[in-house]
XYZ file of C-alpha atoms in Angstrom:
589
model
C 0.048 -0.083 -0.087
C 1.703 3.301 -0.875
C 1.410 6.170 1.294
C -1.196 8.110 -0.602
C -3.332 5.073 -0.140
C -2.696 5.195 4.039
C -3.198 8.982 3.677
C -6.460 8.696 2.200
C -7.650 5.372 4.365
C -6.941 7.591 7.300
C -8.698 10.707 6.370
C -11.687 8.238 5.408
C -11.525 6.862 8.922
C -11.105 9.748 11.075
C -14.835 10.998 11.053
C -15.898 7.798 12.063
C -13.539 7.243 14.527
C -14.318 10.736 15.540
C -18.011 9.992 15.649
C -17.414 6.709 17.271
C -15.304 8.230 20.193
C -17.865 11.034 20.628
C -20.813 8.765 20.824
C -19.192 6.717 23.246
C -18.644 9.682 25.582
C -22.057 10.380 25.539
C -22.625 6.780 26.665
C -20.386 7.097 29.561
C -21.873 10.617 30.352
C -25.396 9.052 30.975
C -27.056 11.861 28.361
C -28.662 8.952 26.349
C -30.644 7.247 29.081
C -31.171 10.898 30.948
C -32.935 12.093 27.676
C -34.464 8.628 27.123
C -35.977 9.200 30.674
C -37.068 12.487 29.947
C -38.862 11.630 26.634
C -40.761 9.088 28.566
C -41.777 11.473 31.402
C -42.784 13.568 29.000
C -45.240 11.135 27.392
C -46.257 9.704 30.522
C -47.514 13.394 31.620
C -49.426 13.661 28.221
C -51.027 10.182 28.841
C -52.007 11.057 32.506
C -53.213 14.838 31.153
C -55.423 12.939 28.837
C -56.849 10.526 31.653
C -57.312 13.334 34.465
C -59.234 15.506 31.688
C -61.737 12.434 30.840
C -61.992 12.077 34.499
C -62.692 15.970 35.751
C -66.517 16.010 35.202
C -66.773 12.224 37.723
C -63.843 13.138 40.021
C -63.113 16.118 41.151
C -59.919 18.168 43.472
C -56.908 16.276 44.791
C -58.912 12.819 44.234
C -58.267 13.112 40.491
C -54.383 12.776 40.968
C -55.134 9.307 42.381
C -56.644 8.165 39.080
C -53.210 8.199 37.578
C -51.215 6.977 40.961
C -50.522 3.342 41.336
C -50.859 3.673 45.041
C -54.039 4.769 44.952
C -57.418 3.050 45.254
C -59.154 4.504 42.221
C -55.861 4.062 39.989
C -57.708 1.519 37.752
C -60.892 3.243 37.476
C -60.468 4.453 33.993
C -60.030 0.981 32.392
C -63.364 0.081 33.553
C -65.840 0.109 30.580
C -69.020 0.915 32.661
C -66.939 4.325 33.988
C -65.538 5.375 30.799
C -69.107 5.235 29.239
C -70.343 7.649 31.660
C -67.247 10.009 30.978
C -67.792 9.856 26.870
C -71.335 10.342 27.046
C -71.378 12.895 24.254
C -69.334 10.933 22.326
C -70.381 8.218 19.844
C -70.055 4.411 20.670
C -67.286 3.921 18.399
C -65.393 6.751 19.778
C -65.826 5.446 23.254
C -64.529 2.058 22.181
C -61.725 3.994 20.319
C -60.690 6.086 23.111
C -60.252 2.627 25.651
C -58.625 0.940 23.024
C -55.865 3.720 22.430
C -55.679 4.026 26.373
C -55.091 0.626 26.956
C -52.421 0.576 24.037
C -50.604 3.334 25.643
C -50.484 2.052 28.810
C -49.126 -1.450 27.536
C -46.388 0.491 25.635
C -45.479 2.403 28.738
C -45.376 -0.765 30.760
C -42.984 -2.431 28.249
C -40.716 0.793 28.190
C -40.805 0.386 32.124
C -39.675 -2.785 31.810
C -36.588 -1.928 29.371
C -35.630 0.981 31.810
C -35.392 -1.912 34.593
C -32.568 -3.564 32.979
C -30.478 -0.506 33.551
C -28.379 -0.643 36.360
C -25.882 2.332 36.916
C -24.693 1.409 40.106
C -23.352 -2.110 39.170
C -20.001 -3.221 40.598
C -19.256 -6.378 38.884
C -17.791 -5.960 35.396
C -20.198 -8.181 33.348
C -23.386 -5.832 34.554
C -21.487 -3.042 33.756
C -20.976 -4.553 30.348
C -24.492 -5.565 29.972
C -25.684 -1.689 30.995
C -23.283 -0.317 28.640
C -24.450 -2.632 25.691
C -27.994 -1.854 26.545
C -27.179 1.670 26.394
C -25.367 1.710 22.938
C -28.688 -0.334 21.470
C -31.108 2.158 22.678
C -29.396 5.518 21.500
C -30.088 4.093 18.248
C -33.346 5.287 16.264
C -34.404 1.901 15.366
C -33.756 0.310 18.980
C -36.909 -1.032 21.035
C -36.793 1.706 22.986
C -36.642 4.367 20.609
C -39.484 2.564 18.341
C -41.962 2.486 21.784
C -41.544 5.845 22.388
C -42.497 6.842 18.936
C -45.414 4.612 19.103
C -46.560 6.280 22.470
C -46.114 9.692 20.900
C -48.371 8.944 17.863
C -51.040 7.031 20.553
C -51.070 10.142 22.405
C -51.337 12.350 19.526
C -54.628 9.927 18.322
C -56.065 10.114 21.930
C -56.039 14.049 22.266
C -57.878 13.853 18.833
C -60.185 11.530 20.296
C -61.028 13.097 23.216
C -61.457 16.347 21.710
C -63.712 15.419 19.177
C -67.239 15.930 19.709
C -70.655 14.928 17.668
C -71.824 18.092 15.793
C -75.387 17.404 17.025
C -73.821 17.467 20.386
C -72.131 20.806 20.280
C -75.336 22.476 19.251
C -77.200 23.618 22.619
C -80.956 23.623 22.956
C -82.866 26.984 23.191
C -82.333 28.969 26.069
C -79.736 26.850 27.657
C -77.135 29.417 27.673
C -76.926 32.486 29.788
C -76.769 35.892 28.011
C -73.999 38.008 29.499
C -74.181 41.642 29.958
C -71.464 44.209 30.403
C -70.473 44.815 34.080
C -70.959 48.956 34.079
C -68.221 48.654 36.993
C -65.566 50.829 35.083
C -66.535 54.147 36.804
C -66.405 52.418 40.276
C -62.956 50.798 39.369
C -61.754 53.993 38.159
C -63.183 56.055 41.300
C -61.347 53.552 43.508
C -58.095 53.905 41.699
C -57.909 57.591 42.052
C -58.520 57.209 45.706
C -55.989 54.875 46.117
C -53.728 57.111 44.162
C -54.136 60.052 46.226
C -53.686 58.150 49.596
C -50.274 56.901 49.417
C -48.863 59.983 51.364
C -45.782 58.017 53.046
C -41.923 59.108 52.634
C -41.127 55.332 50.870
C -38.894 55.138 48.083
C -40.645 52.390 46.157
C -43.656 51.549 44.516
C -46.592 50.146 46.316
C -48.279 47.118 44.417
C -51.857 47.328 45.188
C -54.425 44.415 43.380
C -57.805 45.088 42.327
C -60.633 42.417 42.023
C -61.672 41.695 38.444
C -65.573 41.235 38.975
C -66.615 37.619 38.693
C -68.682 35.856 36.405
C -71.297 35.025 35.429
C -73.038 38.243 35.127
C -76.387 37.754 33.689
C -78.744 40.222 31.897
C -81.498 38.952 34.137
C -79.215 39.915 37.171
C -78.274 43.397 36.211
C -79.819 46.679 37.102
C -81.047 45.683 40.676
C -79.307 48.810 42.450
C -77.056 46.841 44.548
C -73.821 48.738 45.457
C -70.509 47.667 43.833
C -68.119 46.029 45.904
C -64.718 44.593 45.148
C -61.739 43.413 46.813
C -58.190 45.227 47.238
C -54.981 43.537 47.965
C -52.490 45.400 49.878
C -48.923 43.928 50.532
C -47.864 43.842 54.059
C -44.109 43.682 52.995
C -43.074 45.876 50.302
C -39.650 45.361 50.662
C -39.716 41.602 50.049
C -42.201 42.360 46.917
C -40.037 44.846 45.636
C -37.070 42.647 45.082
C -39.291 40.107 43.499
C -40.869 42.454 40.929
C -37.371 44.165 40.231
C -36.288 40.806 39.504
C -39.566 40.096 37.472
C -38.949 43.482 35.308
C -35.263 42.422 34.511
C -36.717 39.401 32.953
C -39.422 41.413 31.015
C -37.253 43.953 29.750
C -35.739 41.196 27.450
C -39.143 40.447 25.574
C -41.150 43.844 26.535
C -43.717 43.247 23.679
C -44.357 39.682 24.515
C -46.748 38.625 27.099
C -44.136 36.469 29.045
C -40.920 34.740 28.670
C -39.332 31.966 26.268
C -40.197 28.834 28.073
C -41.293 26.363 25.150
C -43.233 23.089 25.672
C -40.993 21.716 22.975
C -38.133 21.600 25.611
C -38.823 18.218 27.407
C -35.867 18.684 29.988
C -37.437 18.472 33.425
C -36.412 21.688 35.524
C -36.327 19.752 39.012
C -33.620 19.014 41.518
C -30.905 16.853 41.219
C -32.824 14.242 43.482
C -35.397 14.326 40.940
C -32.806 13.271 38.381
C -31.607 10.443 40.268
C -32.065 6.448 39.596
C -35.719 7.057 41.093
C -36.747 8.702 37.677
C -36.541 5.350 35.850
C -39.635 4.379 37.535
C -42.475 4.920 35.881
C -44.759 5.163 38.703
C -42.620 8.070 40.090
C -43.421 10.295 37.493
C -46.448 12.424 38.897
C -48.911 14.225 36.599
C -48.241 17.999 36.177
C -51.695 18.920 36.155
C -51.399 19.092 39.940
C -50.552 22.342 41.033
C -50.144 21.125 44.979
C -47.990 18.335 43.925
C -45.361 18.614 40.781
C -45.423 22.502 40.138
C -43.072 24.812 41.792
C -44.912 27.930 42.463
C -43.973 31.323 43.536
C -46.022 33.039 45.931
C -46.570 36.431 46.931
C -45.392 37.675 50.353
C -47.924 38.255 52.732
C -50.681 40.800 51.841
C -53.996 42.015 53.513
C -57.440 41.561 51.625
C -59.971 44.398 52.334
C -63.352 44.708 50.392
C -64.034 48.270 48.897
C -67.206 49.623 48.849
C -68.996 53.318 48.401
C -70.340 55.024 51.415
C -71.618 58.208 52.965
C -69.983 61.549 53.256
C -70.508 61.895 57.330
C -67.624 59.890 58.270
C -64.746 60.988 60.259
C -62.412 57.876 60.127
C -60.640 59.110 57.111
C -57.270 56.915 56.328
C -54.499 59.389 56.010
C -52.029 57.385 54.568
C -52.578 53.797 53.335
C -48.809 52.633 53.756
C -49.177 53.457 57.550
C -52.497 51.882 57.864
C -51.603 48.439 56.494
C -48.294 48.316 58.448
C -50.589 49.069 61.540
C -52.473 46.144 60.856
C -49.510 43.575 61.049
C -48.387 45.515 64.346
C -52.139 45.224 65.940
C -52.271 43.129 69.095
C -55.879 42.171 67.959
C -56.699 40.026 64.960
C -56.865 41.965 61.902
C -60.147 39.709 61.006
C -61.575 40.894 63.995
C -61.663 44.593 62.694
C -64.648 45.634 60.935
C -63.506 48.463 58.912
C -59.888 50.110 58.399
C -61.257 53.493 57.236
C -62.715 55.684 54.372
C -60.507 56.791 51.284
C -62.305 60.642 50.852
C -62.223 62.112 47.482
C -64.072 65.026 46.594
C -67.148 63.358 44.975
C -67.298 59.529 46.287
C -66.176 58.157 49.762
C -64.747 54.347 49.485
C -64.698 52.372 52.674
C -62.124 49.764 53.167
C -63.473 47.175 55.196
C -63.048 43.362 56.710
C -59.325 42.796 56.534
C -58.068 39.431 56.201
C -54.411 38.332 56.372
C -52.968 36.075 53.284
C -49.942 34.492 53.517
C -47.200 33.988 56.064
C -48.549 30.495 57.001
C -51.769 30.922 55.985
C -53.459 27.996 53.693
C -54.046 30.846 51.284
C -51.788 32.857 49.394
C -51.418 34.956 46.299
C -50.408 33.558 42.786
C -49.437 35.479 39.703
C -50.135 33.983 36.472
C -46.941 34.471 35.097
C -45.807 31.624 37.711
C -49.017 29.448 37.000
C -48.435 29.727 33.584
C -45.278 28.249 32.348
C -45.749 27.520 29.029
C -46.308 23.723 29.493
C -49.838 22.617 28.202
C -49.366 19.716 30.242
C -49.096 21.461 33.529
C -52.603 23.011 33.148
C -56.039 20.574 32.182
C -57.868 22.252 29.697
C -60.809 22.885 31.877
C -58.312 25.160 33.995
C -56.939 27.056 30.678
C -60.453 27.895 29.057
C -61.416 28.953 32.668
C -58.282 31.105 32.643
C -59.043 32.546 28.826
C -62.895 33.358 30.011
C -61.465 35.237 33.299
C -58.761 36.999 31.352
C -61.198 37.958 28.701
C -63.595 39.144 31.316
C -60.713 41.126 33.233
C -59.688 42.988 29.950
C -63.358 43.813 29.074
C -64.587 45.077 32.533
C -61.018 47.113 32.828
C -60.066 48.272 29.720
C -61.452 51.861 30.123
C -60.069 52.017 33.514
C -56.559 53.067 34.762
C -56.059 49.450 36.268
C -54.725 47.961 32.832
C -52.450 49.579 30.406
C -51.713 48.828 26.870
C -48.465 46.503 27.610
C -49.957 44.288 30.233
C -48.533 41.090 30.781
C -49.106 37.520 32.329
C -47.384 38.961 35.612
C -49.879 42.049 35.863
C -52.726 39.328 37.046
C -52.649 37.040 40.070
C -55.037 35.231 41.978
C -55.851 33.978 45.660
C -55.116 30.471 45.759
C -56.087 27.699 48.463
C -53.136 25.330 48.816
C -54.705 22.669 50.646
C -57.766 22.132 48.528
C -56.017 23.540 45.183
C -58.834 26.141 44.217
C -58.919 29.657 43.354
C -61.403 31.141 45.707
C -61.662 34.934 44.690
C -61.313 35.220 40.851
C -58.246 37.089 39.122
C -56.826 40.481 40.767
C -54.983 43.080 38.733
C -52.041 44.363 39.907
C -51.032 48.430 39.924
C -48.005 50.156 41.356
C -48.515 53.135 43.215
C -45.459 55.594 44.132
C -46.137 58.251 47.263
C -47.522 61.307 46.833
C -44.634 63.000 48.270
C -42.239 60.964 45.422
C -44.081 61.319 42.243
C -40.812 60.840 40.209
C -41.088 57.126 40.987
C -41.921 54.965 37.957
C -45.750 54.343 38.433
C -45.466 50.615 37.067
C -42.921 48.324 35.594
C -44.884 48.375 32.267
C -45.786 51.953 32.090
C -44.142 52.758 28.766
C -46.206 53.854 25.766
C -46.925 50.825 22.840
C -44.943 51.317 19.560
C -46.369 53.523 17.304
C -46.517 51.222 14.321
C -48.504 48.502 16.423
C -50.789 51.642 17.575
C -51.585 52.429 14.043
C -51.966 48.898 12.815
C -54.598 48.243 15.885
C -56.635 50.821 17.442
C -56.686 48.548 20.501
C -53.379 47.016 21.591
C -55.019 45.825 25.084
C -57.328 43.810 23.282
C -54.395 42.503 20.787
C -52.566 41.203 23.524
C -55.735 39.423 25.256
C -55.189 37.680 21.516
C -51.908 36.710 22.120
C -52.489 35.351 25.666
C -55.314 33.281 24.260
C -52.926 31.758 21.411
C -50.470 30.681 24.109
C -53.167 28.989 26.279
C -54.759 27.182 23.221
C -51.170 26.184 21.871
C -49.546 25.574 25.234
C -46.478 27.640 24.428
C -44.954 31.064 25.467
C -45.457 33.313 22.281
C -41.984 34.403 22.033
C -41.226 30.665 21.100
C -44.063 30.451 18.315
C -42.303 32.995 15.782
C -41.599 31.133 12.609
C -38.935 32.018 10.068
C -41.666 31.266 6.846
C -44.031 33.938 8.750
C -44.019 37.609 7.677
C -41.379 39.519 9.465
C -40.965 43.282 10.627
C -38.257 44.977 12.322
C -40.663 46.396 14.825
C -41.004 43.763 17.513
C -44.612 44.339 18.668
C -45.712 44.418 15.020
C -43.620 41.366 14.336
C -45.976 39.591 17.189
C -49.016 40.512 15.598
C -47.787 39.097 12.003
C -47.091 35.973 14.108
C -50.427 35.493 15.884
C -52.305 36.485 12.616
C -49.974 33.685 10.853
C -51.141 30.898 13.635
C -54.663 32.104 13.374
C -54.799 32.001 9.421
C -52.932 28.908 8.994
C -55.723 26.784 11.235
C -53.408 26.391 14.456
C -55.576 27.754 16.663
C -58.652 26.325 15.495
C -57.014 22.616 15.341
C -55.555 22.995 19.074
C -59.328 24.314 20.408
C -62.139 24.832 18.176
C -63.821 27.110 15.502
C -65.550 29.318 18.013
C -61.999 30.025 20.166
C -60.495 30.943 16.878
C -63.352 32.927 16.210
C -62.760 34.883 19.493
C -58.715 34.940 18.383
C -59.909 36.737 15.434
C -61.948 39.567 16.991
C -58.801 40.344 19.183
C -56.152 40.537 16.231
C -58.636 42.608 13.736
C -61.090 44.246 15.734
C -63.732 43.736 13.424
C -66.938 42.287 14.505
C -70.352 41.977 12.718
C -73.092 44.675 13.654
C -75.916 42.808 15.555
C -78.414 44.446 12.797
C -76.487 42.339 10.451
C -75.604 45.528 8.382
C -71.754 44.763 7.985
C -68.595 44.904 10.021
C -67.906 47.424 12.768
C -64.333 48.615 14.153
C -63.821 47.761 17.715
C -63.248 51.287 19.290
C -62.667 52.045 23.088
C -64.287 55.616 21.998
C -67.754 54.207 21.313
C -70.077 54.612 23.804
C -71.198 50.367 23.314
C -67.309 49.468 23.210
C -67.819 47.314 26.565
C -70.976 45.783 25.290
C -69.171 44.792 21.879
C -66.510 43.017 23.767
C -68.774 41.171 25.878
C -70.768 39.889 22.499
C -67.612 39.202 20.569
C -65.324 37.669 23.186
C -66.494 36.815 26.703
C -69.721 35.321 25.409
C -68.401 32.965 22.974
C -65.569 31.643 25.614
C -68.349 31.687 28.446
C -70.607 29.151 25.953
C -67.560 26.933 25.086
C -66.996 26.538 28.590
C -70.680 26.003 30.144
C -71.198 23.419 26.889
C -68.201 21.308 28.567
C -68.325 21.684 32.457
C -71.629 23.862 33.305
C -71.689 27.388 34.724
C -68.196 28.676 36.102
C -68.390 28.389 39.935
C -66.650 31.293 41.904
C -64.108 28.631 43.136
C -62.606 26.972 40.061
C -60.727 24.062 40.428
C -56.926 24.155 40.053
C -56.538 20.787 38.577
């Protein structure tokens, strides 16, 4: 063999040898097994989500977790044909059979993968066992291996299961006459604006920081037959009892938001399947499928960040003949924490006096600091992974957000650059429920320090978006609805093939419209949901008289009524057809 032939042979073999060495290092590092375990975890979570979604109508609260827990008494409940027939009463008989067979197939494939993973023993000492483990790992990394083939099959079966579960016969979708409540506008914009002005003028402390204050979004349902009864409006306000702690947290949040100001949230994508747990969670115990918990349970498997202790007070209009005016809200709230008696024993905190109307703050209740109830930001709840929120809860969030935007759009409480972190809820950590509806946050500076930035998102919207759409607040609602339907953060949904723009906010609008027009939103949810998103992104609705189209404008006297009819009512109908009327306490599972 000549020298040239030797050199040619070496050059030909070099890439093969290099790839083999690299692959051997990956095997030795354990990345192959780690990735396999994470893929199994993801498919198991999707499978568990589908089962729990099916069982929500019959099993509620924390019990629904037991449906997929091998140690629970109701673990095999979904395998009973009689129970499944009750759950799938709205499906055709052949659909029920197909769903049951698909569930059994996925369960069988997961059991097979479980047995394969049990053959791995990374703590083996003797040479033969370590050799068998290494050879098994080498084979498992190949695309044609039994492990990879099984995972692909499970993935296809999970997709089929989601299609079967979400399908409904056409005659079952149409409600009978008079079965759905007709919502009306809340007419609380004036009250909310008055409360805002009163709170704004009563921070008279010398604090060098903002004071986060949360206002309750009016609750659904508000039906037309319930309106106009002359009742005084009453909402709740949340005041932080530890502004220092909350300021540190909001500063960190603001730093993260500055990288994507024009999106509704961060960069997390559902396509990233790696778990973000602790090192202990990635130990050998993860290899057992029985240890992979469903991420539908907020209490058991989601890492939630609760706001510091705060006080909840009801706010309502009162007479002008009161002499217990609150001089400084900051000082009054701090005094609640220093009082010897329990704050809940106080009937009232005092009155916020304004030129026209007085507002009473009454029935103070502490939340947090060892209490079972805590305030949770929606930015922490919606992590961008649809498998961590059941569809019922995602639709409930969509309805609550739409109602909040509709009722508060013409008030100072919500701005054109609102984000997920502007909304929060009071959660009962033991029962896994939201008890008080949604709250929206506004940051107030002291009257003695008016130069402090009022809110982390006080910047005006980019001019191009304002030109493209007259109501940026409504457009952002459309972005949020797409995120909830798709299960991904909006920043991860940009596609290279879609239209592009140098303006970031306008680029988000083009991306949202691309996802709508290509049928992505409709395929993930339904036609009615897609129609709601279209209203948000194009801001055109049909006139009630059927005389053409009408543009949504906040200057219009009927703006809130139009939003209620075109956005809130369809979402309300979607929810009630599936699960009945929304209750004040919405399950977090």
